[in-house]
mmCIF file of C-alpha atoms and ligand atoms in Angstrom:
data_model
loop_
_atom_site.group_PDB
_atom_site.id
_atom_site.type_symbol
_atom_site.label_atom_id
_atom_site.label_comp_id
_atom_site.label_asym_id
_atom_site.label_seq_id
_atom_site.Cartn_x
_atom_site.Cartn_y
_atom_site.Cartn_z
ATOM 1 C CA MET A 1 -1.987 20.818 -9.156
ATOM 2 C CA GLY A 2 1.200 20.423 -9.079
ATOM 3 C CA HIS A 3 3.292 17.506 -8.761
ATOM 4 C CA HIS A 4 6.276 18.575 -6.796
ATOM 5 C CA ARG A 5 4.282 19.220 -3.832
ATOM 6 C CA ASP A 6 5.538 16.731 -1.292
ATOM 7 C CA GLU A 7 1.914 14.818 -1.089
ATOM 8 C CA SER A 8 3.360 12.625 1.529
ATOM 9 C CA ASP A 9 1.773 14.453 4.413
ATOM 10 C CA GLU A 10 -1.486 14.014 2.957
ATOM 11 C CA THR A 11 -1.178 10.509 1.898
ATOM 12 C CA GLY A 12 -2.798 7.198 3.529
ATOM 13 C CA GLY A 13 0.098 5.408 3.090
ATOM 14 C CA LEU A 14 1.997 7.478 4.218
ATOM 15 C CA LYS A 15 -0.229 8.020 7.332
ATOM 16 C CA ARG A 16 0.163 4.862 7.886
ATOM 17 C CA ALA A 17 4.353 5.561 8.793
ATOM 18 C CA LYS A 18 3.529 8.073 11.014
ATOM 19 C CA ILE A 19 1.251 6.167 13.163
ATOM 20 C CA SER A 20 2.271 6.456 16.904
ATOM 21 C CA PRO A 21 3.915 3.739 18.367
ATOM 22 C CA GLU A 22 1.398 4.230 21.251
ATOM 23 C CA VAL A 23 -1.302 3.909 19.042
ATOM 24 C CA THR A 24 -0.589 0.797 17.395
ATOM 25 C CA ARG A 25 1.402 -0.785 20.494
ATOM 26 C CA ARG A 26 -2.033 -0.601 22.127
ATOM 27 C CA GLY A 27 -4.209 -1.778 19.743
ATOM 28 C CA PHE A 28 -2.114 -4.137 17.716
ATOM 29 C CA LEU A 29 0.154 -6.314 20.308
ATOM 30 C CA GLY A 30 -1.368 -5.688 23.778
ATOM 31 C CA GLY A 31 -4.667 -4.487 23.669
ATOM 32 C CA THR A 32 -7.708 -4.552 21.179
ATOM 33 C CA ALA A 33 -7.925 -4.923 18.147
ATOM 34 C CA THR A 34 -10.672 -2.472 17.443
ATOM 35 C CA ALA A 35 -9.181 0.115 19.942
ATOM 36 C CA GLY A 36 -6.412 0.132 16.837
ATOM 37 C CA ALA A 37 -9.002 -0.060 14.298
ATOM 38 C CA THR A 38 -10.588 3.362 15.756
ATOM 39 C CA ALA A 39 -8.091 4.734 16.560
ATOM 40 C CA LEU A 40 -6.315 4.243 12.852
ATOM 41 C CA ALA A 41 -9.805 5.294 10.895
ATOM 42 C CA GLY A 42 -9.375 8.969 13.091
ATOM 43 C CA ILE A 43 -6.095 8.582 11.459
ATOM 44 C CA ALA A 44 -7.849 7.779 7.572
ATOM 45 C CA GLY A 45 -10.381 10.194 8.651
ATOM 46 C CA SER A 46 -8.148 12.999 8.415
ATOM 47 C CA ALA A 47 -6.143 11.485 5.146
ATOM 48 C CA GLN A 48 -10.101 11.282 3.816
ATOM 49 C CA GLU A 49 -11.222 14.308 4.127
ATOM 50 C CA ALA A 50 -7.956 16.180 2.686
ATOM 51 C CA LEU A 51 -8.263 13.836 -0.107
ATOM 52 C CA ALA A 52 -11.996 15.009 -0.187
ATOM 53 C CA GLN A 53 -10.498 19.043 -0.032
ATOM 54 C CA GLU A 54 -8.539 17.597 -3.115
ATOM 55 C CA MET A 55 -11.401 16.119 -5.109
ATOM 56 C CA ASP A 56 -13.888 19.439 -4.550
ATOM 57 C CA ALA A 57 -10.603 21.593 -5.395
ATOM 58 C CA ALA A 58 -9.678 19.758 -8.875
ATOM 59 C CA GLY A 59 -14.116 20.064 -10.036
ATOM 60 C CA GLY A 60 -13.981 18.397 -13.356
ATOM 61 C CA GLU A 61 -10.982 19.182 -14.771
ATOM 62 C CA THR A 62 -8.639 16.904 -16.883
ATOM 63 C CA VAL A 63 -4.856 16.675 -16.026
ATOM 64 C CA ASP A 64 -2.073 14.640 -18.402
ATOM 65 C CA VAL A 65 -0.771 12.462 -16.126
ATOM 66 C CA SER A 66 2.560 10.217 -16.815
ATOM 67 C CA LEU A 67 3.579 7.298 -14.349
ATOM 68 C CA VAL A 68 5.404 4.082 -14.776
ATOM 69 C CA ILE A 69 3.956 1.017 -13.501
ATOM 70 C CA ASN A 70 5.755 -1.917 -13.329
ATOM 71 C CA GLY A 71 8.138 -1.195 -15.560
ATOM 72 C CA VAL A 72 5.658 -0.133 -18.247
ATOM 73 C CA SER A 73 5.238 4.400 -19.054
ATOM 74 C CA TYR A 74 1.670 5.244 -19.350
ATOM 75 C CA GLU A 75 0.524 8.717 -20.130
ATOM 76 C CA ARG A 76 -3.368 8.991 -19.549
ATOM 77 C CA SER A 77 -6.584 12.288 -19.796
ATOM 78 C CA LEU A 78 -7.454 11.833 -16.623
ATOM 79 C CA ASP A 79 -10.637 13.142 -14.602
ATOM 80 C CA ALA A 80 -8.209 15.629 -11.942
ATOM 81 C CA ARG A 81 -9.803 13.838 -9.139
ATOM 82 C CA THR A 82 -9.319 10.353 -10.891
ATOM 83 C CA THR A 83 -7.401 8.003 -7.521
ATOM 84 C CA ILE A 84 -4.084 5.625 -8.334
ATOM 85 C CA LEU A 85 -6.289 2.843 -7.414
ATOM 86 C CA ASP A 86 -9.457 3.697 -9.748
ATOM 87 C CA LEU A 87 -6.513 4.219 -12.355
ATOM 88 C CA LEU A 88 -5.403 0.712 -12.017
ATOM 89 C CA ARG A 89 -8.387 -0.951 -11.425
ATOM 90 C CA GLU A 90 -10.530 1.286 -14.288
ATOM 91 C CA GLU A 91 -8.435 2.549 -16.732
ATOM 92 C CA LEU A 92 -5.596 0.074 -17.114
ATOM 93 C CA ASP A 93 -7.458 -3.122 -15.598
ATOM 94 C CA LEU A 94 -4.930 -3.607 -13.387
ATOM 95 C CA THR A 95 -7.177 -5.300 -10.743
ATOM 96 C CA GLY A 96 -4.781 -7.079 -8.548
ATOM 97 C CA THR A 97 -4.672 -3.993 -6.296
ATOM 98 C CA LYS A 98 -7.893 -4.348 -4.467
ATOM 99 C CA VAL A 99 -10.774 -2.349 -3.006
ATOM 100 C CA GLY A 100 -11.585 -2.405 0.201
ATOM 101 C CA CYS A 101 -12.496 0.390 1.996
ATOM 102 C CA ASN A 102 -11.629 3.292 -0.457
ATOM 103 C CA HIS A 103 -11.325 5.057 2.583
ATOM 104 C CA GLY A 104 -7.636 4.664 3.807
ATOM 105 C CA GLN A 105 -8.190 2.168 6.021
ATOM 106 C CA CYS A 106 -7.524 -1.157 5.570
ATOM 107 C CA GLY A 107 -4.359 -1.429 3.287
ATOM 108 C CA ALA A 108 -6.603 -3.653 0.442
ATOM 109 C CA CYS A 109 -5.088 -1.251 -1.880
ATOM 110 C CA THR A 110 -1.658 -1.006 -0.826
ATOM 111 C CA VAL A 111 0.913 -0.056 -3.572
ATOM 112 C CA LEU A 112 4.723 1.208 -3.605
ATOM 113 C CA MET A 113 5.164 4.822 -4.949
ATOM 114 C CA ASN A 114 8.901 5.006 -5.876
ATOM 115 C CA GLY A 115 9.705 2.449 -3.341
ATOM 116 C CA THR A 116 7.104 3.903 -0.565
ATOM 117 C CA ARG A 117 3.852 2.393 0.321
ATOM 118 C CA ILE A 118 0.750 4.041 -0.468
ATOM 119 C CA ASN A 119 -2.883 3.835 0.179
ATOM 120 C CA SER A 120 -3.636 3.928 -3.818
ATOM 121 C CA CYS A 121 -7.222 4.686 -2.912
ATOM 122 C CA LEU A 122 -6.471 8.351 -0.843
ATOM 123 C CA THR A 123 -3.627 8.912 -3.532
ATOM 124 C CA LEU A 124 -4.762 11.303 -6.494
ATOM 125 C CA ALA A 125 -3.185 10.271 -9.778
ATOM 126 C CA ALA A 126 -2.399 13.748 -10.839
ATOM 127 C CA MET A 127 -0.130 13.638 -7.633
ATOM 128 C CA ALA A 128 1.657 11.174 -8.402
ATOM 129 C CA ASP A 129 2.728 12.407 -11.760
ATOM 130 C CA GLY A 130 6.595 11.161 -13.221
ATOM 131 C CA ALA A 131 5.918 8.409 -10.312
ATOM 132 C CA ARG A 132 7.046 4.905 -10.295
ATOM 133 C CA ILE A 133 4.799 2.918 -9.306
ATOM 134 C CA THR A 134 4.785 -1.456 -8.570
ATOM 135 C CA THR A 135 1.938 -3.355 -7.705
ATOM 136 C CA ILE A 136 1.117 -7.184 -7.413
ATOM 137 C CA GLU A 137 1.417 -7.475 -10.678
ATOM 138 C CA GLY A 138 4.650 -6.681 -11.370
ATOM 139 C CA LEU A 139 6.146 -8.513 -8.664
ATOM 140 C CA ALA A 140 7.161 -11.988 -9.683
ATOM 141 C CA GLU A 141 9.576 -12.580 -12.694
ATOM 142 C CA GLY A 142 9.325 -11.928 -16.478
ATOM 143 C CA ASN A 143 9.235 -15.818 -16.499
ATOM 144 C CA GLY A 144 6.151 -16.517 -14.016
ATOM 145 C CA ASP A 145 8.977 -17.108 -10.698
ATOM 146 C CA LEU A 146 7.156 -15.106 -7.912
ATOM 147 C CA HIS A 147 8.989 -13.239 -5.668
ATOM 148 C CA PRO A 148 9.951 -14.274 -2.469
ATOM 149 C CA MET A 149 7.541 -12.633 -0.477
ATOM 150 C CA GLN A 150 4.365 -14.368 -2.229
ATOM 151 C CA ALA A 151 6.699 -17.614 -2.394
ATOM 152 C CA ALA A 152 7.057 -17.246 1.640
ATOM 153 C CA PHE A 153 3.179 -16.376 1.413
ATOM 154 C CA LEU A 154 1.983 -19.838 -0.303
ATOM 155 C CA GLU A 155 4.635 -21.768 1.994
ATOM 156 C CA HIS A 156 3.858 -20.169 5.693
ATOM 157 C CA ASP A 157 -0.298 -19.668 4.824
ATOM 158 C CA GLY A 158 -0.400 -15.703 4.866
ATOM 159 C CA PHE A 159 -4.250 -15.873 3.632
ATOM 160 C CA GLN A 160 -6.940 -17.416 4.046
ATOM 161 C CA CYS A 161 -10.209 -15.602 1.278
ATOM 162 C CA GLY A 162 -6.918 -13.978 -0.286
ATOM 163 C CA TYR A 163 -8.198 -10.546 -0.645
ATOM 164 C CA CYS A 164 -6.168 -8.804 1.408
ATOM 165 C CA THR A 165 -3.596 -10.550 0.135
ATOM 166 C CA PRO A 166 -1.755 -8.693 -2.958
ATOM 167 C CA GLY A 167 -2.347 -5.601 -0.334
ATOM 168 C CA GLN A 168 -0.453 -7.029 2.522
ATOM 169 C CA ILE A 169 2.098 -8.577 -0.499
ATOM 170 C CA VAL A 170 2.958 -5.139 -1.547
ATOM 171 C CA SER A 171 2.846 -3.835 2.137
ATOM 172 C CA ALA A 172 4.871 -6.503 3.515
ATOM 173 C CA ILE A 173 7.907 -5.593 0.994
ATOM 174 C CA GLY A 174 7.686 -2.195 1.688
ATOM 175 C CA CYS A 175 7.684 -2.752 5.315
ATOM 176 C CA VAL A 176 10.711 -5.064 4.570
ATOM 177 C CA LYS A 177 12.480 -2.309 2.526
ATOM 178 C CA GLU A 178 11.874 0.415 4.855
ATOM 179 C CA GLY A 179 14.007 -1.420 7.153
ATOM 180 C CA HIS A 180 10.530 -2.208 9.816
ATOM 181 C CA ALA A 181 11.276 -6.187 9.618
ATOM 182 C CA ASP A 182 13.745 -7.006 12.577
ATOM 183 C CA SER A 183 11.478 -8.168 14.932
ATOM 184 C CA GLU A 184 8.265 -10.008 15.003
ATOM 185 C CA ALA A 185 6.651 -6.742 16.816
ATOM 186 C CA GLU A 186 7.912 -4.829 14.872
ATOM 187 C CA ILE A 187 5.989 -6.043 11.677
ATOM 188 C CA ARG A 188 3.506 -6.369 13.014
ATOM 189 C CA GLU A 189 3.902 -2.878 14.093
ATOM 190 C CA TYR A 190 4.814 -1.736 11.006
ATOM 191 C CA MET A 191 2.084 -3.985 8.764
ATOM 192 C CA SER A 192 -0.862 -2.729 11.173
ATOM 193 C CA GLY A 193 -2.095 -0.615 8.048
ATOM 194 C CA ASN A 194 -3.475 -3.819 6.666
ATOM 195 C CA LEU A 195 -5.864 -5.694 8.400
ATOM 196 C CA CYS A 196 -7.387 -9.519 7.361
ATOM 197 C CA ARG A 197 -10.927 -9.763 8.124
ATOM 198 C CA CYS A 198 -10.133 -13.569 8.172
ATOM 199 C CA GLY A 199 -7.045 -12.710 10.596
ATOM 200 C CA ALA A 200 -4.064 -14.974 9.221
ATOM 201 C CA TYR A 201 -1.505 -12.665 10.790
ATOM 202 C CA LYS A 202 0.301 -15.484 11.811
ATOM 203 C CA GLY A 203 0.891 -16.793 8.444
ATOM 204 C CA ILE A 204 1.454 -13.325 7.447
ATOM 205 C CA THR A 205 4.289 -12.576 9.951
ATOM 206 C CA GLU A 206 5.968 -15.739 9.445
ATOM 207 C CA ALA A 207 5.682 -15.273 5.796
ATOM 208 C CA ILE A 208 7.862 -12.034 5.767
ATOM 209 C CA ILE A 209 10.496 -13.088 8.472
ATOM 210 C CA GLU A 210 10.881 -16.251 6.091
ATOM 211 C CA ALA A 211 10.937 -13.333 2.691
ATOM 212 C CA ARG A 212 12.743 -11.070 5.098
ATOM 213 C CA ASP A 213 16.620 -11.478 3.529
ATOM 214 C CA ALA A 214 15.945 -12.649 0.336
ATOM 215 C CA THR A 215 13.248 -9.060 0.132
ATOM 216 C CA ARG A 216 16.362 -7.145 1.579
ATOM 217 C CA SER A 217 18.451 -7.902 -1.696
ATOM 218 C CA SER A 218 15.585 -8.112 -4.195
ATOM 219 C CA ASP A 219 15.212 -4.870 -5.847
ATOM 220 C CA VAL A 220 11.794 -5.000 -6.836
ATOM 221 C CA GLY A 221 10.270 -2.394 -5.924
ATOM 222 C CA GLY A 222 12.114 -1.142 -3.658
ATOM 223 C CA ALA A 223 14.930 0.656 -6.227
ATOM 224 C CA SER A 224 13.948 4.501 -5.275
HETATM 225 FE FE1 FES B 301 -7.958 2.126 0.273
HETATM 226 FE FE2 FES B 301 -9.249 0.081 2.272
HETATM 227 S S1 FES B 301 -7.164 1.884 2.521
HETATM 228 S S2 FES B 301 -9.394 0.743 0.250
HETATM 229 FE FE1 FES B 302 -9.149 -12.748 3.708
HETATM 230 FE FE2 FES B 302 -6.991 -11.197 4.815
HETATM 231 S S1 FES B 302 -7.178 -13.618 3.941
HETATM 232 S S2 FES B 302 -8.875 -10.858 4.336
#
């Protein structure tokens, strides 16, 4: 499996970008969350099936993968079925990226790949060979200063238990960089792939509005 293929049609993160406005509006703005979650589950399910097929095809092969993660180059020989999520957490001990559903439905595992949001649980590391990955660990400055989006989540109580938060913050930066944060409604629509069981959506939306301008002018995670 080469890395020159455009995997965007098969990965959960990009599936999120393709969710139709009708689906997300009905589910998250005007209707019931249950209807939206069901629709999202269906979309994510097809991505999961595609991943399962890729994994079956890969068998037990080993592949050499080179990635730049948070500015650090890594080269690893991996089982071809290793997802980026597994690589981050199990191989590299970068456990800030969380496992939620592991099926492309919750967004807890969101990272930026070449500046674009993906669900790392649905993206094989082999597909990402040569890519630049940004995780929650890569957002703060070297001196410990938080990224403006991290600071805004703190300021606006954009979390309760915090489990979804790394994915929310990374996704929020992606959302702003994609140009989909012009209004509260747009933010809610384009953040709808990141679920929060604690229902901290109000604070999350406020934080994104607060950090929007600073994030637009920040190059963390956004340059491609
Ligand atoms: Fe990847 Fe839920 S979407 S863990
Ligand atoms: Fe608990 Fe979002 S803060 S799941």
